[in-house]
Tab-separated table of C-alpha atoms in Angstrom:
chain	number	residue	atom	x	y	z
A	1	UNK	CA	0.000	0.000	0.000
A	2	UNK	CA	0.966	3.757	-0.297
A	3	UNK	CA	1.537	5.433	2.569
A	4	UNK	CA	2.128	9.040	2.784
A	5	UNK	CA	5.852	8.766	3.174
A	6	UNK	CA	6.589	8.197	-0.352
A	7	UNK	CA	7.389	11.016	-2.513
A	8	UNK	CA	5.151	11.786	-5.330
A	9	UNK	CA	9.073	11.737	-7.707
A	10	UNK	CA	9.279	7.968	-6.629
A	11	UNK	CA	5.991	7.421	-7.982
A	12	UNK	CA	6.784	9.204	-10.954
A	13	UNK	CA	9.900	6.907	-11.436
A	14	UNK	CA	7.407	3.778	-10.632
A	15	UNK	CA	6.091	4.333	-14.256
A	16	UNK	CA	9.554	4.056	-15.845
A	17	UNK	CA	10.584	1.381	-13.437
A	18	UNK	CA	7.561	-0.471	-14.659
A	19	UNK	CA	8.089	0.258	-18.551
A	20	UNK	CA	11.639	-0.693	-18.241
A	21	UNK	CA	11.298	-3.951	-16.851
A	22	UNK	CA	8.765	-4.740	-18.716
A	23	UNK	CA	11.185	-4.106	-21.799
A	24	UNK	CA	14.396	-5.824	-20.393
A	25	UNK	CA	11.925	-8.870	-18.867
A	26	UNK	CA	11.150	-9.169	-22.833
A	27	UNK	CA	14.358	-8.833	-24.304
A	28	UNK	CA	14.731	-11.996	-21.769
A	29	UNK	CA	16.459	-10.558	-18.745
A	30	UNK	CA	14.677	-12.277	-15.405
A	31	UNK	CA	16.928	-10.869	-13.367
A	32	UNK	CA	17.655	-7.148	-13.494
A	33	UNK	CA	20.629	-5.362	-11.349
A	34	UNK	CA	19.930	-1.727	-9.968
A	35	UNK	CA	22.740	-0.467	-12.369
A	36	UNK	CA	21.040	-1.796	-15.371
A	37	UNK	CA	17.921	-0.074	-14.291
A	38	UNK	CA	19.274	2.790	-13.567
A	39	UNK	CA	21.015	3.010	-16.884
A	40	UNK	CA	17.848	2.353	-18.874
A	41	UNK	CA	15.760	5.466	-16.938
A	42	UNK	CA	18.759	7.553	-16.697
A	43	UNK	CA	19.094	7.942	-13.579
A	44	UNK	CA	21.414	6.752	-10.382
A	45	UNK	CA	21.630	3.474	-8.999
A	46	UNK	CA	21.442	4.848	-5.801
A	47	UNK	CA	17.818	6.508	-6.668
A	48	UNK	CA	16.731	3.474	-7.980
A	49	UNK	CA	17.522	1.699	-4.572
A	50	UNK	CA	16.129	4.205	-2.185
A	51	UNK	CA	12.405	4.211	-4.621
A	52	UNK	CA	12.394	1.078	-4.323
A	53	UNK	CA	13.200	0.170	-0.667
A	54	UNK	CA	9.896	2.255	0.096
A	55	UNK	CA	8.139	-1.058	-0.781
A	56	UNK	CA	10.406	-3.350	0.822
A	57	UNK	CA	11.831	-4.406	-2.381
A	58	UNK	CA	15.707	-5.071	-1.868
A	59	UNK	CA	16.710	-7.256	-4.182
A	60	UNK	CA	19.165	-10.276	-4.069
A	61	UNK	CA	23.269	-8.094	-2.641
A	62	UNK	CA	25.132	-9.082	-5.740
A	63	UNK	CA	22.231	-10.116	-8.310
A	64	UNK	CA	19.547	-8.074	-8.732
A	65	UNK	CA	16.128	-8.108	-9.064
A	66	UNK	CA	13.544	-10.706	-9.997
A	67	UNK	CA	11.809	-8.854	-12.809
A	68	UNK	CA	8.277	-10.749	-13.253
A	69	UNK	CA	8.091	-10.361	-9.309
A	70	UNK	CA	9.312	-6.574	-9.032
A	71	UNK	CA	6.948	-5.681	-12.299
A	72	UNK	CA	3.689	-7.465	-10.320
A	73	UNK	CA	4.623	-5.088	-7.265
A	74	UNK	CA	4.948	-2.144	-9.107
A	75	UNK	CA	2.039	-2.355	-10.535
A	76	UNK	CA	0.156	-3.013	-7.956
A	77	UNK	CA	1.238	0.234	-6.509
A	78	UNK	CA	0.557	2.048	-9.852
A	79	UNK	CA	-3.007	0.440	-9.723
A	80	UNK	CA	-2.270	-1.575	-13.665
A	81	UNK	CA	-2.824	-4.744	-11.302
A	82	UNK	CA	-6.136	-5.260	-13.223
A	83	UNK	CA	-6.446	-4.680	-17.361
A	84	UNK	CA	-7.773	-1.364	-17.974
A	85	UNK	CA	-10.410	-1.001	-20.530
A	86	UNK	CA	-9.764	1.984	-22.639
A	87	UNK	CA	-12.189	3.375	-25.572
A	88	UNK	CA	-11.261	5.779	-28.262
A	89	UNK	CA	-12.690	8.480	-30.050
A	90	UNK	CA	-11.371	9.497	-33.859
A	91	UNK	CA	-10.192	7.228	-36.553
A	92	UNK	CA	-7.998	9.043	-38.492
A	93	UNK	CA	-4.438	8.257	-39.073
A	94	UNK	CA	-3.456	8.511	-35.014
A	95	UNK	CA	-6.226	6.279	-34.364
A	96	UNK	CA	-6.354	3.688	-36.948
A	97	UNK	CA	-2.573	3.351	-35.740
A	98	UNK	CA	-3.654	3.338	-32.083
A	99	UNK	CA	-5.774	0.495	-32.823
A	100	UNK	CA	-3.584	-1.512	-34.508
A	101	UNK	CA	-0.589	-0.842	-31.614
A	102	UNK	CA	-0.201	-4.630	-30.568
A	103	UNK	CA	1.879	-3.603	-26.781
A	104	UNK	CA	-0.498	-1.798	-25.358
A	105	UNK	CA	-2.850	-4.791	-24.147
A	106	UNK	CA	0.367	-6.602	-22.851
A	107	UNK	CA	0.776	-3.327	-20.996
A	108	UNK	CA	-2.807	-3.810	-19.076
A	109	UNK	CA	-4.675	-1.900	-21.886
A	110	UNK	CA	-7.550	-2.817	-23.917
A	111	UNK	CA	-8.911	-0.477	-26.276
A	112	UNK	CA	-12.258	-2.216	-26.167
A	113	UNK	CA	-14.273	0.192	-28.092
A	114	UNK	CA	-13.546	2.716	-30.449
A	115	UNK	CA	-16.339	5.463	-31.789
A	116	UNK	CA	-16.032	8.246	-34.798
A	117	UNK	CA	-18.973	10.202	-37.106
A	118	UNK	CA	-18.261	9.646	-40.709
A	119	UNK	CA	-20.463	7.085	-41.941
A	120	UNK	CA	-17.794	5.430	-43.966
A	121	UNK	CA	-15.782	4.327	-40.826
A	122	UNK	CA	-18.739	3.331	-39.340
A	123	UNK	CA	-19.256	-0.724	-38.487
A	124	UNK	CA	-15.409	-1.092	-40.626
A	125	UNK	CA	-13.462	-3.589	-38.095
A	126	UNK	CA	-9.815	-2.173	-37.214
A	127	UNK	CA	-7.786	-4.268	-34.668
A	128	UNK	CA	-10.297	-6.605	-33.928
A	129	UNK	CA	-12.359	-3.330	-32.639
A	130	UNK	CA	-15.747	-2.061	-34.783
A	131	UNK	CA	-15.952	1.034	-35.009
A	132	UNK	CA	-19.193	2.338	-33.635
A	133	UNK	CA	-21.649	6.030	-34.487
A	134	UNK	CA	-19.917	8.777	-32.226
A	135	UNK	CA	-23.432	9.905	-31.636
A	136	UNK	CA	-23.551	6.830	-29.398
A	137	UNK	CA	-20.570	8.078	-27.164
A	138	UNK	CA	-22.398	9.030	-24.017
A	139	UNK	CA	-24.956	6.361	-23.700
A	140	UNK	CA	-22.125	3.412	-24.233
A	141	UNK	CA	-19.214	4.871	-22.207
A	142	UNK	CA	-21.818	5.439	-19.369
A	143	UNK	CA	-23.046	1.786	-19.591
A	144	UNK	CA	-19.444	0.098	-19.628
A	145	UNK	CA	-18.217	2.214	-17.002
A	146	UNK	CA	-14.984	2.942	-19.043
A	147	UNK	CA	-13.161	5.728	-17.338
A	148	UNK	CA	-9.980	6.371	-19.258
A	149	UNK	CA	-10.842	7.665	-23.137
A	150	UNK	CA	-8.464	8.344	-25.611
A	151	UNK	CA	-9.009	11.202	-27.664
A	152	UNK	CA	-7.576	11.361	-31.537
A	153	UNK	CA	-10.477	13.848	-33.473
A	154	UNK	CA	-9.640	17.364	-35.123
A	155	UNK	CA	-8.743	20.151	-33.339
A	156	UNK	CA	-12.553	21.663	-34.276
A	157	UNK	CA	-13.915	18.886	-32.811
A	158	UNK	CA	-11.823	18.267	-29.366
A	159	UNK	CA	-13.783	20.805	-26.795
A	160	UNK	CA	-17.292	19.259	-28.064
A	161	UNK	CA	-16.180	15.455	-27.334
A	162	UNK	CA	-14.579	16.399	-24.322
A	163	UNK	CA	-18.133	17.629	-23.035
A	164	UNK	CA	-19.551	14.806	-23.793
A	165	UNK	CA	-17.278	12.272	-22.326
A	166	UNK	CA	-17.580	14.552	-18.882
A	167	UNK	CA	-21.214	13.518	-19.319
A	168	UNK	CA	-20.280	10.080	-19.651
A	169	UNK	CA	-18.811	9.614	-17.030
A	170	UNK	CA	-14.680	9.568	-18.344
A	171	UNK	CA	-12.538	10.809	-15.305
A	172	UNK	CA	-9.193	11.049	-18.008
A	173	UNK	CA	-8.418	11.685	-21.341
A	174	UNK	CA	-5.043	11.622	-23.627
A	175	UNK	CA	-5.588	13.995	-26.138
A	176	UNK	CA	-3.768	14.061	-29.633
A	177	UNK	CA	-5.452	17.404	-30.115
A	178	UNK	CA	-2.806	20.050	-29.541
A	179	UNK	CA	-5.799	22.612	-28.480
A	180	UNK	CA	-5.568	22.641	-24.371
A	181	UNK	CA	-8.813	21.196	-23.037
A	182	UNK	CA	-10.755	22.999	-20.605
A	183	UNK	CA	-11.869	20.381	-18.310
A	184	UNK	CA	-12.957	20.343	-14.815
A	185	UNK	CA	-10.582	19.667	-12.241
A	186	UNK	CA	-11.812	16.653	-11.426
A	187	UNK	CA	-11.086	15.351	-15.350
A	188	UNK	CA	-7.139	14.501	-15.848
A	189	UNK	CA	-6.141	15.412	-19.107
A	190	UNK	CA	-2.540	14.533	-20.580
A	191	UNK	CA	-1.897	16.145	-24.320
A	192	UNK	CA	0.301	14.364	-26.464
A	193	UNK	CA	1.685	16.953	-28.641
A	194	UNK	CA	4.352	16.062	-30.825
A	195	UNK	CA	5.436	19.297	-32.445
A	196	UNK	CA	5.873	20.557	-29.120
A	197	UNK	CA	8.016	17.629	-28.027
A	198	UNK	CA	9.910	18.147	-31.236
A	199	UNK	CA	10.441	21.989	-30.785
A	200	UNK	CA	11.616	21.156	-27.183
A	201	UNK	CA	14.454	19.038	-28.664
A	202	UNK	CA	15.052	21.637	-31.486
A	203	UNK	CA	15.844	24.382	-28.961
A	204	UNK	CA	17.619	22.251	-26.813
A	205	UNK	CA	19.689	20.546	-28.843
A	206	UNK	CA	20.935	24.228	-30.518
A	207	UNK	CA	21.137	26.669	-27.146
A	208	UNK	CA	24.026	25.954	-25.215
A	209	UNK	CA	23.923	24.566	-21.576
A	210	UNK	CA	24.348	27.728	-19.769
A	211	UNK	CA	21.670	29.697	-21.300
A	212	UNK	CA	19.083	27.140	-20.779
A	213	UNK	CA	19.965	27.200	-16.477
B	1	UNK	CA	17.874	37.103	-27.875
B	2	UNK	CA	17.603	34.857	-24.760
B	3	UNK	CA	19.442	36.433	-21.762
B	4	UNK	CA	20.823	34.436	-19.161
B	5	UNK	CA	17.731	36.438	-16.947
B	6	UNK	CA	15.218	34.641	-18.299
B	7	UNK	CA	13.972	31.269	-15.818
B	8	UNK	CA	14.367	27.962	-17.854
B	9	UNK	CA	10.694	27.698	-16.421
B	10	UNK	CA	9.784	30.754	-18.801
B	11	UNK	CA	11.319	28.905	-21.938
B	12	UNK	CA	9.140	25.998	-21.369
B	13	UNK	CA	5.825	27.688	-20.655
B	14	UNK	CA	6.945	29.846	-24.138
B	15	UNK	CA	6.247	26.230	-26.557
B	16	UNK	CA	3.248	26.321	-24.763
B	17	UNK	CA	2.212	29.553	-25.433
B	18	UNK	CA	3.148	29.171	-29.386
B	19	UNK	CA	0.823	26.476	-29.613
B	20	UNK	CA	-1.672	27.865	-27.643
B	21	UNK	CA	-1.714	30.901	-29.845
B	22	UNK	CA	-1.402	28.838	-32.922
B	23	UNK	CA	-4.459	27.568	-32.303
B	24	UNK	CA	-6.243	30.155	-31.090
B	25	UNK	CA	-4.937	31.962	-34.327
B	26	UNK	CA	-6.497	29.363	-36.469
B	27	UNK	CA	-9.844	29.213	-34.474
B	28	UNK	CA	-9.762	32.837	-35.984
B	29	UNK	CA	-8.602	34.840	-32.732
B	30	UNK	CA	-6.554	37.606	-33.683
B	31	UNK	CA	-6.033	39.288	-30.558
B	32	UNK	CA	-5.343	37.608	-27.828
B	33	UNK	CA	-5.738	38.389	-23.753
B	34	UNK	CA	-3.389	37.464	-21.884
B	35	UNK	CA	-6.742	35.840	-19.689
B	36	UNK	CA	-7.504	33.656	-22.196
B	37	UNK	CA	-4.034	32.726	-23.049
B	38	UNK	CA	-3.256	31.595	-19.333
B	39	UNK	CA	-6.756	30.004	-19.797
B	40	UNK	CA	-5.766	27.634	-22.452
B	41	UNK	CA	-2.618	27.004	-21.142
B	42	UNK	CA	-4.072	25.945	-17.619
B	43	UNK	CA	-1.717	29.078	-15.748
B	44	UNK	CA	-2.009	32.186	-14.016
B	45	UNK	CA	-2.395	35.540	-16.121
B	46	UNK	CA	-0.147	37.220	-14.072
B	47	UNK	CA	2.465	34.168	-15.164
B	48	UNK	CA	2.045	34.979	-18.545
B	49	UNK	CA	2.031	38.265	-18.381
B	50	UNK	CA	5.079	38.339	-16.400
B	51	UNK	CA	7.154	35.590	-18.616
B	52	UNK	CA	6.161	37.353	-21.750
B	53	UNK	CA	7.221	40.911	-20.361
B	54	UNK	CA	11.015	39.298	-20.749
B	55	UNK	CA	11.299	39.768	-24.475
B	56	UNK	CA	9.476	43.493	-24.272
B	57	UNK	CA	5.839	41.788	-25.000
B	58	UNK	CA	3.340	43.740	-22.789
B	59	UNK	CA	0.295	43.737	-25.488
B	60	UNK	CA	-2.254	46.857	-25.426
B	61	UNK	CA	-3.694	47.031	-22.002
B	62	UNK	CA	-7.458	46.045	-21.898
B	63	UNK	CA	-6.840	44.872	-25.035
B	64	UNK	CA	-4.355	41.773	-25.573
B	65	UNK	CA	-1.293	40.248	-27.610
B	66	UNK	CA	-1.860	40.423	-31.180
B	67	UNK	CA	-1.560	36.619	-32.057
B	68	UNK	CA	0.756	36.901	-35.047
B	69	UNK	CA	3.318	39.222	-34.186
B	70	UNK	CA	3.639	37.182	-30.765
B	71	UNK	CA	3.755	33.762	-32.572
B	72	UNK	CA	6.682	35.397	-34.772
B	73	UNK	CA	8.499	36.758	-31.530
B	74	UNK	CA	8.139	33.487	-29.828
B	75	UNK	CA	9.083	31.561	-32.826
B	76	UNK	CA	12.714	33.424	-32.278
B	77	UNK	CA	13.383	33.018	-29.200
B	78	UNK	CA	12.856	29.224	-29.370
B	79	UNK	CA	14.420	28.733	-32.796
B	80	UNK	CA	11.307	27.662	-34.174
B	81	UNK	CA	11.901	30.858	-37.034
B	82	UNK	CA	13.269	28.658	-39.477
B	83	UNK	CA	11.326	25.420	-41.002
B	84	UNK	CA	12.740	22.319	-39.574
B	85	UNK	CA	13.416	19.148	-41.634
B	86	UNK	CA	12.873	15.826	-40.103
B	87	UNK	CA	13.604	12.352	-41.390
B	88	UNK	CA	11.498	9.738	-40.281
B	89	UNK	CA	12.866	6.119	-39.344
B	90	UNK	CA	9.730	3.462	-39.596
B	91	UNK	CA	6.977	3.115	-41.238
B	92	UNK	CA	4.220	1.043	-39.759
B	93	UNK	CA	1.061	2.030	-38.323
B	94	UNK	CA	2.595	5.086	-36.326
B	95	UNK	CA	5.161	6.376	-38.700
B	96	UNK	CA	2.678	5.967	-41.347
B	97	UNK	CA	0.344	8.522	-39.473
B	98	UNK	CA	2.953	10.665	-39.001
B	99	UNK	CA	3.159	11.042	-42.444
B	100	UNK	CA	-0.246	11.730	-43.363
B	101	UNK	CA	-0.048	14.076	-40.004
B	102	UNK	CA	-0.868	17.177	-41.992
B	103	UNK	CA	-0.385	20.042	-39.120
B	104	UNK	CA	3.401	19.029	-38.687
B	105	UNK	CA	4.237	21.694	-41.176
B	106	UNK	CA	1.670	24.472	-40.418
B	107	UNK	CA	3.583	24.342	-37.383
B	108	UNK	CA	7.506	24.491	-39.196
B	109	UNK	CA	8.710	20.721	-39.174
B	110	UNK	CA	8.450	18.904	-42.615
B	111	UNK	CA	9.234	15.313	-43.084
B	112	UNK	CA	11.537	15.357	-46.044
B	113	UNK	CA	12.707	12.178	-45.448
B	114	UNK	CA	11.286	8.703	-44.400
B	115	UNK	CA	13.101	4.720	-44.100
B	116	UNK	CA	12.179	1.302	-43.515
B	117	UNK	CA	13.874	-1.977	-44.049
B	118	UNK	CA	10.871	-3.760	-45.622
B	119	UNK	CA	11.118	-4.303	-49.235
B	120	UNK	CA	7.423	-4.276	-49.832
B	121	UNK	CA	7.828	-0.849	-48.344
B	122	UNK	CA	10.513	0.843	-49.950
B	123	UNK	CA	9.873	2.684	-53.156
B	124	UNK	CA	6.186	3.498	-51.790
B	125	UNK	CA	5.500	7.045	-51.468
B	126	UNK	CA	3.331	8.366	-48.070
B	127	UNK	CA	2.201	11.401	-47.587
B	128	UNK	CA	4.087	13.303	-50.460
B	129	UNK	CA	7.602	11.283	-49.393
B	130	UNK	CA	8.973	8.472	-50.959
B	131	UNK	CA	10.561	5.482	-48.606
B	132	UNK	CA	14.022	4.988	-48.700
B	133	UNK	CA	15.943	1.776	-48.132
B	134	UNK	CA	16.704	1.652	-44.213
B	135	UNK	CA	20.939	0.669	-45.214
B	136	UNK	CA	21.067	4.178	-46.459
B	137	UNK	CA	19.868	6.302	-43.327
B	138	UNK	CA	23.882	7.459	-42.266
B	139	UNK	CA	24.503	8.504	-46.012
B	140	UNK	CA	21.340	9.984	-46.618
B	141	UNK	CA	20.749	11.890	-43.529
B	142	UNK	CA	24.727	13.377	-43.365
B	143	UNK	CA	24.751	14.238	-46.479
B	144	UNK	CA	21.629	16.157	-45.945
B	145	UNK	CA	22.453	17.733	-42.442
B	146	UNK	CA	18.886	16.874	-40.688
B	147	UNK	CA	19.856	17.123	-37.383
B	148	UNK	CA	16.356	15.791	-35.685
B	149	UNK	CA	14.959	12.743	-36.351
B	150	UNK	CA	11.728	10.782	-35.430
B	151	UNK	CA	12.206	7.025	-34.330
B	152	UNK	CA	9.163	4.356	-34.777
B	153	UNK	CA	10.941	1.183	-34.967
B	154	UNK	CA	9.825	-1.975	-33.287
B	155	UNK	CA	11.648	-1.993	-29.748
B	156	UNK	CA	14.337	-4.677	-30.865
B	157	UNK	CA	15.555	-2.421	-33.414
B	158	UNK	CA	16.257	1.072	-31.404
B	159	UNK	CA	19.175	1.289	-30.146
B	160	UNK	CA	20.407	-0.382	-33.332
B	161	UNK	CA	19.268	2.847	-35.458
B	162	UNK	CA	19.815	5.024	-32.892
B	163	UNK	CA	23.959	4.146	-33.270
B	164	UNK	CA	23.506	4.699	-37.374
B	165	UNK	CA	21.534	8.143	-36.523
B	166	UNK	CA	24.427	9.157	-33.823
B	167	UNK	CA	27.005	8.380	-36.236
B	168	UNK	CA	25.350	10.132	-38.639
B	169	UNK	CA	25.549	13.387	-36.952
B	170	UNK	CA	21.507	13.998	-35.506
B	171	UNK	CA	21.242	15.710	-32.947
B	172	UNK	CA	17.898	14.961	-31.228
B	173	UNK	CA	15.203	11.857	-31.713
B	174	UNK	CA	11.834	12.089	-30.949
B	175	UNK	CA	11.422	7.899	-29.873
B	176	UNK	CA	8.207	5.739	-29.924
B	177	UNK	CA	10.031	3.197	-28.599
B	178	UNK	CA	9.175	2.768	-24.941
B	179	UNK	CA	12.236	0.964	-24.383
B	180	UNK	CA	15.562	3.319	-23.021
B	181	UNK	CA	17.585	4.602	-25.093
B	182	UNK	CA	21.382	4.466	-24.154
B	183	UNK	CA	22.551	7.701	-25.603
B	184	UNK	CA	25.370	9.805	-25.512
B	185	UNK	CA	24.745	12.643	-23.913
B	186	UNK	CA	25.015	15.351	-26.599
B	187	UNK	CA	21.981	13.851	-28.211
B	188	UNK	CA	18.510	14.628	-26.935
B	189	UNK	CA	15.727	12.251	-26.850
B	190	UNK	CA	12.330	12.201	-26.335
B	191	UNK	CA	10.014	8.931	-25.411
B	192	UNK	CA	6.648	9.201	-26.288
B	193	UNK	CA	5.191	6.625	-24.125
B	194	UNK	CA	1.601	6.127	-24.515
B	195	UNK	CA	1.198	3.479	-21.957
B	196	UNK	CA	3.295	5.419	-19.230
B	197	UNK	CA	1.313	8.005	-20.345
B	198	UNK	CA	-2.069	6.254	-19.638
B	199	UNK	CA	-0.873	4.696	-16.627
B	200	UNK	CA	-0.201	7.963	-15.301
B	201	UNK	CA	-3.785	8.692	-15.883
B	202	UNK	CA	-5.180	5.789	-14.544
B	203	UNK	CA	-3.335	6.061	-10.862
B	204	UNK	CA	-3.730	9.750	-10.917
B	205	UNK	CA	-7.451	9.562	-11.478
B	206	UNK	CA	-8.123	6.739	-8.557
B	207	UNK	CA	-5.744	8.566	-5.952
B	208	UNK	CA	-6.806	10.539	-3.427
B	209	UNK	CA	-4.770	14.143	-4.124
B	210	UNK	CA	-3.556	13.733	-0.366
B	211	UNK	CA	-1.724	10.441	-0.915
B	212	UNK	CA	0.126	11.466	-3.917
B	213	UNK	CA	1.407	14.884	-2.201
């Protein structure tokens, strides 16, 4: 359990812990060393150590860390101990893509329903998913009890879904729509904005050091 | 210019604030208050206001910023005044939406250049760009001086192409590979890491705020 003691950047590093291992346990590596962990988040061993002694995970002095059993903790913690269902709402190029992105269900995720308006996507099967009449959003989000809704529509489009999956019930979204959402606090919204990401480098990668501090 | 005055916090909220405007600047909104500006970007006026008043920006008063000449201004400062050439390394289902992803140049970054390995995929053209044979990335991308690059190989293959891309000269990747990238440290890179992402989501949404302070 979480108790108050741990510091919200420990659970921050939980998430990359928990991708990491995943990736190494994969690649075939059972039992994974603090070092090698820390070198895949970039960040210190030491770090790595201290986040993770907050859940009585030590390791084996000399060996490491079972992986399977240090990924099942983690996400306990994290709260991916059961699949999530996840629905989407747009399938344009991002979604189509979304859909057919094998990892994410052996990452706990399902997208188990997918919705847009154009009558030619309509009842077309992509990723074992049919895609269903957006007009039906409200009703069948509210009746599955899905809670986490991935959002890939235009820009025009964003603010009115987002209203609608409030109604619905959705308590977050991840937004491909680079247009910041106006939700209610109670509504956690994560954009995913990719020119932004790729300005960030841009600058950083052509400013030196010092002027960035 | 940038000054070494100006917080590193400032610089990031400013990518922010060039979308935000972009948008709003599409949606037709010429002049812009510095209310609905903070607004969008989920801040305080009084933030924006203050990091903008760095570079000499203090819009009419009662009024606001007008949207274009602040865009251009930002654009400067965080070298976003030229257009930016990107090669793309990947094509399946997300490099092939990146592709078709028709904002990326609206916004200055143009995918001039796109590889895969597949032979049934090579000569194809996506998007206005043909794809290039995957054994010719160093040569191709040297030769051409692209300096950022967008990665959306299968995991197994990342740190593979991310050697060829170091060697041949890039400066910063933009990754879709949720596995770590070991990289020396004069290249920046970016994850985008969906199921992180959505994981984040997920625990923040079934937390109580108290425990995660």
């Amino acid at each position: 359990m979480i108790t108050k003691r741990v510091p919200s950047e420990t659970i921050g590093r939980l998430f990359r812990y928990f991708r990491s291992l995943s990736c190494l346990l994969r690649k075939g590596e059972e039992i994974v060393s603090s070092k090698t962990l820390a070198e895949v988040c970039h960040i210190k061993p030491a770090t790595v150590r201290k986040d993770l002694s907050y859940f009585g995970e030590f390791g084996t002095r000399g060996v490491g860390y079972d992986a399977a059993s240090l990924i099942n903790k983690i996400k306990k913690i994290i709260k991916l101990d059961k699949k999530i269902n996840v629905a989407l709402v747009g399938i344009g190029n991002i979604g189509r893509a979304l859909l057919k992105h094998s990892t994410f269900e052996l990452e706990g995720f399902k997208i188990v329903m997918a919705f847009d308006n154009s009558p030619s996507k309509i009842g077309d099967t992509v990723g074992n998913v049919m895609i269903e009449d957006a007009a039906n959003i409200r009703e069948r989000i509210e009746s599955s009890g899905i809670h986490l809704v991935i959002l890939a529509v235009p820009d025009y489009a964003t603010s009115k879904v987002a209203n609608v999956l409030q109604l619905a019930g959705a308590k977050s979204i991840l937004s491909f729509s680079p247009c910041g959402l106006s939700m209610p606090a109670d509504i956690q919204v994560t954009c995913i904005d990719l020119s932004v990401e790729m300005a960030r480098l841009v600058y950083n990668s052509c400013v030196d050091y010092r002027e960035k501090v």
